[in-house]
Short mmCIF file of C-alpha atoms in Angstrom, two decimals:
data_model
loop_
_atom_site.label_atom_id
_atom_site.label_comp_id
_atom_site.label_asym_id
_atom_site.label_seq_id
_atom_site.Cartn_x
_atom_site.Cartn_y
_atom_site.Cartn_z
CA MET A 1 14.81 31.03 26.02
CA GLY A 2 17.61 28.85 24.70
CA PHE A 3 17.87 25.13 24.25
CA THR A 4 20.77 22.83 23.41
CA GLN A 5 20.48 19.12 22.71
CA ASN A 6 22.35 16.62 24.83
CA PRO A 7 25.67 15.47 23.32
CA HIS A 8 24.99 12.63 20.91
CA LYS A 9 26.45 10.80 17.96
CA LEU A 10 25.82 12.45 14.62
CA LEU A 11 22.94 10.78 12.79
CA VAL A 12 23.87 10.39 9.12
CA ILE A 13 21.07 8.36 7.58
CA PRO A 14 18.52 9.47 4.96
CA GLY A 15 15.95 10.00 7.69
CA PRO A 16 15.19 10.71 10.40
CA ILE A 17 17.87 13.36 10.17
CA GLU A 18 19.46 15.65 12.74
CA VAL A 19 16.96 18.24 13.98
CA ALA A 20 17.99 21.80 14.87
CA ASP A 21 17.80 22.96 18.49
CA GLU A 22 15.29 25.65 17.52
CA VAL A 23 12.96 23.06 15.98
CA LEU A 24 13.11 20.80 19.03
CA LEU A 25 12.45 23.76 21.30
CA ALA A 26 9.35 24.69 19.28
CA ASN A 27 8.25 21.06 19.50
CA ALA A 28 8.39 21.31 23.31
CA SER A 29 5.38 23.62 23.39
CA ALA A 30 2.46 22.67 25.58
CA SER A 31 -0.30 20.56 24.04
CA VAL A 32 -3.23 22.49 22.59
CA SER A 33 -6.68 21.48 21.43
CA HIS A 34 -6.77 20.56 17.76
CA VAL A 35 -10.01 22.53 17.43
CA SER A 36 -8.79 25.67 19.20
CA ALA A 37 -8.49 28.95 17.32
CA GLY A 38 -4.75 29.04 18.00
CA PHE A 39 -4.11 25.61 16.52
CA ILE A 40 -6.32 26.25 13.51
CA GLY A 41 -4.27 29.34 12.72
CA ILE A 42 -0.96 27.50 13.05
CA PHE A 43 -2.19 24.54 11.01
CA GLY A 44 -3.53 26.76 8.26
CA GLU A 45 -0.24 28.64 8.05
CA THR A 46 1.63 25.32 7.89
CA LEU A 47 -0.48 24.13 4.95
CA GLU A 48 0.10 27.42 3.13
CA MET A 49 3.87 27.20 3.65
CA LEU A 50 3.95 23.62 2.35
CA LEU A 51 2.17 24.72 -0.82
CA LYS A 52 4.59 27.62 -1.21
CA LEU A 53 7.54 25.25 -0.79
CA LEU A 54 6.37 23.30 -3.85
CA TYR A 55 5.51 26.38 -5.94
CA THR A 56 1.75 25.96 -5.81
CA SER A 57 -1.17 27.55 -3.94
CA VAL A 58 -4.83 27.22 -3.08
CA GLU A 59 -5.53 29.63 -5.94
CA THR A 60 -4.59 26.88 -8.41
CA GLY A 61 -6.74 24.36 -6.55
CA SER A 62 -3.98 22.55 -4.66
CA GLN A 63 -4.52 21.13 -1.18
CA ALA A 64 -1.87 20.17 1.38
CA PHE A 65 -2.41 17.31 3.83
CA VAL A 66 -0.54 16.63 7.09
CA VAL A 67 -1.47 13.22 8.49
CA SER A 68 -0.08 11.22 11.41
CA GLY A 69 1.96 8.38 9.95
CA SER A 70 5.11 7.45 8.07
CA GLY A 71 6.00 8.60 4.58
CA THR A 72 4.83 5.30 3.13
CA LEU A 73 1.32 6.07 4.39
CA GLY A 74 1.21 8.34 1.35
CA TRP A 75 1.11 5.26 -0.88
CA ASP A 76 -2.06 4.10 0.85
CA MET A 77 -3.59 7.55 0.57
CA VAL A 78 -2.94 7.55 -3.18
CA ALA A 79 -4.25 4.02 -3.68
CA ALA A 80 -7.29 4.49 -1.44
CA ASN A 81 -8.34 7.81 -2.93
CA LEU A 82 -7.38 7.68 -6.60
CA VAL A 83 -7.51 4.08 -7.86
CA GLU A 84 -10.49 1.83 -8.52
CA HIS A 85 -10.19 -1.95 -8.55
CA GLY A 86 -8.81 -3.14 -11.90
CA GLU A 87 -7.54 0.24 -13.12
CA LYS A 88 -4.14 0.41 -14.79
CA VAL A 89 -1.20 2.12 -13.09
CA LEU A 90 2.35 2.63 -14.36
CA VAL A 91 5.13 2.67 -11.75
CA LEU A 92 8.55 4.10 -12.66
CA SER A 93 10.92 2.35 -10.27
CA ASN A 94 14.52 3.28 -9.49
CA GLY A 95 14.88 0.80 -6.63
CA TYR A 96 13.23 -0.77 -3.61
CA PHE A 97 10.71 1.96 -2.88
CA GLY A 98 9.31 1.99 -6.40
CA GLU A 99 8.74 -1.75 -6.14
CA ALA A 100 7.14 -1.35 -2.71
CA PHE A 101 4.81 1.33 -4.11
CA ARG A 102 3.76 -1.22 -6.73
CA ASP A 103 3.00 -3.78 -4.01
CA CYS A 104 0.81 -1.26 -2.19
CA LEU A 105 -1.14 -0.35 -5.32
CA GLU A 106 -1.70 -4.01 -6.17
CA ALA A 107 -2.99 -4.62 -2.64
CA TYR A 108 -5.73 -2.09 -3.40
CA GLY A 109 -6.67 -3.87 -6.62
CA ALA A 110 -4.76 -1.86 -9.20
CA GLU A 111 -3.29 -3.58 -12.27
CA VAL A 112 0.29 -2.35 -12.24
CA ASP A 113 2.86 -2.17 -15.01
CA ILE A 114 6.36 -1.36 -13.79
CA LEU A 115 9.37 0.09 -15.58
CA SER A 116 12.41 -0.82 -13.48
CA ALA A 117 15.80 0.85 -13.89
CA GLN A 118 19.08 -1.01 -13.59
CA LEU A 119 20.75 -0.66 -10.20
CA GLY A 120 22.23 2.81 -9.89
CA HIS A 121 20.30 4.17 -12.88
CA THR A 122 16.93 5.89 -13.26
CA ILE A 123 14.09 5.57 -15.74
CA THR A 124 14.67 8.28 -18.35
CA PRO A 125 12.08 10.44 -20.12
CA THR A 126 13.00 8.69 -23.37
CA GLU A 127 12.29 5.26 -21.86
CA LEU A 128 8.92 6.48 -20.60
CA GLU A 129 8.11 8.00 -23.98
CA ASN A 130 8.95 4.77 -25.78
CA HIS A 131 6.80 2.73 -23.39
CA LEU A 132 3.76 4.99 -23.73
CA GLN A 133 4.03 5.11 -27.51
CA GLU A 134 4.44 1.34 -27.81
CA THR A 135 1.72 0.25 -25.38
CA LYS A 136 -0.90 2.94 -26.12
CA ILE A 137 -2.29 2.26 -22.62
CA THR A 138 -4.24 4.95 -20.80
CA TYR A 139 -3.02 4.70 -17.21
CA LYS A 140 -5.04 6.03 -14.29
CA LEU A 141 -1.79 6.92 -12.50
CA ILE A 142 1.85 7.27 -13.45
CA THR A 143 4.07 7.21 -10.35
CA ILE A 144 7.62 8.52 -10.18
CA THR A 145 10.03 7.82 -7.34
CA HIS A 146 12.00 11.06 -7.23
CA CYS A 147 14.86 9.96 -4.97
CA ASP A 148 15.03 6.28 -4.03
CA THR A 149 17.00 5.92 -0.80
CA SER A 150 17.85 2.31 -1.60
CA THR A 151 20.17 3.49 -4.39
CA GLY A 152 20.59 7.23 -3.83
CA VAL A 153 19.66 8.13 -7.41
CA LEU A 154 17.56 11.12 -8.41
CA ALA A 155 15.03 10.80 -11.22
CA ASP A 156 14.43 13.55 -13.77
CA ALA A 157 10.98 14.32 -12.37
CA LYS A 158 10.53 17.40 -14.53
CA GLY A 159 11.35 15.52 -17.74
CA LEU A 160 9.29 12.45 -16.84
CA ALA A 161 6.28 14.55 -15.89
CA ALA A 162 6.54 16.47 -19.16
CA VAL A 163 6.44 13.24 -21.17
CA ALA A 164 3.53 11.89 -19.13
CA SER A 165 1.58 15.13 -19.55
CA ARG A 166 2.17 15.16 -23.30
CA LEU A 167 1.52 11.50 -24.14
CA SER A 168 -0.91 10.47 -21.40
CA LYS A 169 -2.91 13.60 -20.60
CA ASP A 170 -5.59 11.81 -18.60
CA SER A 171 -3.09 10.10 -16.27
CA LEU A 172 -2.60 11.51 -12.78
CA ILE A 173 1.10 12.11 -12.12
CA VAL A 174 2.22 11.05 -8.63
CA LEU A 175 5.68 12.02 -7.36
CA ASP A 176 6.97 9.98 -4.42
CA SER A 177 9.36 12.54 -2.97
CA VAL A 178 9.73 11.45 0.65
CA CYS A 179 13.48 12.06 0.48
CA SER A 180 13.49 15.03 -1.90
CA VAL A 181 10.98 17.63 -0.69
CA ALA A 182 12.98 20.62 0.60
CA SER A 183 16.25 19.14 -0.67
CA GLU A 184 15.55 19.01 -4.43
CA GLU A 185 13.67 21.32 -6.80
CA ILE A 186 9.99 20.42 -7.19
CA ARG A 187 7.60 22.74 -9.04
CA PHE A 188 4.13 21.32 -8.56
CA ASP A 189 2.18 23.53 -10.97
CA ASP A 190 4.83 24.03 -13.65
CA TRP A 191 5.49 20.28 -13.89
CA ASN A 192 1.76 19.40 -13.97
CA LEU A 193 2.02 17.16 -10.91
CA ASP A 194 -1.13 15.79 -9.29
CA VAL A 195 0.22 14.35 -6.03
CA VAL A 196 3.48 14.87 -4.16
CA LEU A 197 4.22 12.60 -1.19
CA SER A 198 6.71 13.33 1.57
CA ALA A 199 7.36 13.03 5.30
CA SER A 200 8.45 15.28 8.14
CA GLN A 201 11.77 13.70 9.08
CA LYS A 202 13.90 14.22 5.97
CA GLY A 203 14.40 17.39 3.94
CA LEU A 204 11.85 19.28 6.02
CA GLY A 205 14.14 18.83 9.04
CA THR A 206 11.57 18.03 11.72
CA PRO A 207 10.98 14.97 13.94
CA PRO A 208 9.34 11.88 12.38
CA GLY A 209 5.68 11.01 12.60
CA LEU A 210 3.93 13.01 9.88
CA CYS A 211 3.03 12.09 6.32
CA ILE A 212 3.00 15.18 4.11
CA SER A 213 1.19 15.29 0.77
CA ILE A 214 -0.03 17.79 -1.80
CA ALA A 215 -2.92 17.06 -4.17
CA SER A 216 -3.97 18.96 -7.29
CA ASP A 217 -7.51 20.04 -8.05
CA ARG A 218 -7.68 17.24 -10.62
CA ALA A 219 -6.65 14.65 -8.01
CA LEU A 220 -9.21 15.99 -5.53
CA LYS A 221 -11.96 15.74 -8.13
CA THR A 222 -10.89 12.17 -8.94
CA SER A 223 -11.13 11.25 -5.27
CA ARG A 224 -14.60 12.75 -4.97
CA LEU A 225 -15.80 10.79 -8.02
CA ARG A 226 -14.34 7.50 -6.81
CA LYS A 227 -17.02 4.79 -6.66
CA GLY A 228 -15.76 2.94 -3.59
CA SER A 229 -15.26 4.51 -0.19
CA ALA A 230 -11.65 5.39 0.57
CA THR A 231 -9.89 4.26 3.72
CA GLN A 232 -6.48 5.10 5.12
CA THR A 233 -5.90 1.98 7.17
CA SER A 234 -2.30 0.90 6.89
CA PHE A 235 -0.77 -2.42 7.89
CA PRO A 236 2.84 -1.79 6.89
CA LYS A 237 4.98 -4.81 6.25
CA VAL A 238 8.11 -5.33 8.30
CA LYS A 239 10.99 -5.10 5.90
CA GLU A 240 13.16 -8.19 5.76
CA ALA A 241 16.79 -7.64 6.66
CA VAL A 242 18.84 -8.51 3.61
CA GLU A 243 22.57 -8.96 4.13
CA LYS A 244 24.48 -7.56 1.19
CA LYS A 245 28.13 -6.81 0.59
CA LEU A 246 27.76 -3.07 0.19
CA GLY A 247 30.85 -0.96 -0.20
CA LEU A 248 32.53 2.36 -0.69
CA LYS A 249 31.31 2.71 -4.25
CA GLN A 250 28.36 4.97 -4.97
CA LEU A 251 25.31 3.19 -6.34
CA SER A 252 24.45 6.25 -8.38
CA VAL A 253 26.35 5.87 -11.65
CA ASN A 254 26.46 9.48 -12.82
CA GLN A 255 26.43 12.98 -11.36
CA GLN A 256 23.13 13.93 -12.98
CA SER A 257 21.25 11.21 -11.08
CA SER A 258 22.95 11.78 -7.71
CA ALA A 259 20.68 13.13 -4.97
CA ASN A 260 21.68 16.13 -2.86
CA GLY A 261 20.26 14.72 0.37
CA MET A 262 22.00 11.36 0.61
CA THR A 263 24.65 9.00 -0.76
CA ALA A 264 24.41 5.21 -1.04
CA ILE A 265 27.67 3.23 -1.24
CA TYR A 266 29.10 -0.25 -1.60
CA LEU A 267 31.61 -1.66 0.90
CA PRO A 268 34.71 -3.49 -0.37
CA GLU A 269 33.96 -7.21 -0.55
CA SER A 270 36.75 -8.06 1.90
CA ILE A 271 35.51 -5.72 4.64
CA PRO A 272 32.58 -6.78 6.86
CA PRO A 273 29.96 -4.05 7.34
CA GLY A 274 30.40 -4.29 11.11
CA ASP A 275 34.02 -3.18 10.85
CA VAL A 276 33.13 -0.02 8.95
CA ILE A 277 30.15 0.79 11.16
CA GLY A 278 32.30 0.31 14.26
CA LYS A 279 34.92 2.76 12.99
CA MET A 280 32.21 5.27 12.10
CA LEU A 281 30.72 5.00 15.58
CA LYS A 282 34.14 5.65 17.15
CA LYS A 283 34.37 8.84 15.07
CA THR A 284 30.79 9.72 16.19
CA TRP A 285 29.61 9.70 12.56
#
């Protein structure tokens, strides 16, 4: 049986992305009971494949989660399961989404320190090392935004995780990789990661609606020992529309920090965004 999508304009945003005909056809399957033997088999295989994608497995104690919701639901899952009121968290921010992760953690009662990179840059392993050596703070969590879609930069997750593991061994390392899972290299076990957050509609190439996460054995034990009861209720804020003069200049300032999955650009100051968007629409971009 074949299937071809209706003609449409090419969707070129960080996510949701274009979905292959084969994926949409599979998604057209009849509804099944979520407790049926058939679904349990499919779901179990899906969890195993997600672990394999990130170079980890149940043998090392890792657990994959697929939950109905947006990628940012992962922030709530981290805060609700891993942080107690008043505990210290360090957020490494490369743009808007790092700052929004901070806001979520603070809403759950965490005391958050944030290292913010200049626009178009990322927090480097050296900057993290200097901060940890100077402050001597034992953080409950250290969060890394792998690829921030507000700037299009890619953090050195491997290097940052190595520094965190060496200088803050008791800290859980959380990688916010909504835009980088399946489009950038992530090695969960080798990099000593404790949580990886993602979503269905970006590098995984499927329709939106699912929050994807992987938790280490250490993270699972932390959740079980948490004093308060965890919830996953999310009341996401509506993002304010901010008019900026963006242009045809990449926000990422060097090749090493450019993400494979997306590009963020400035528009020339003399050209209104509507003019460029209109021309792109005419070209079906």
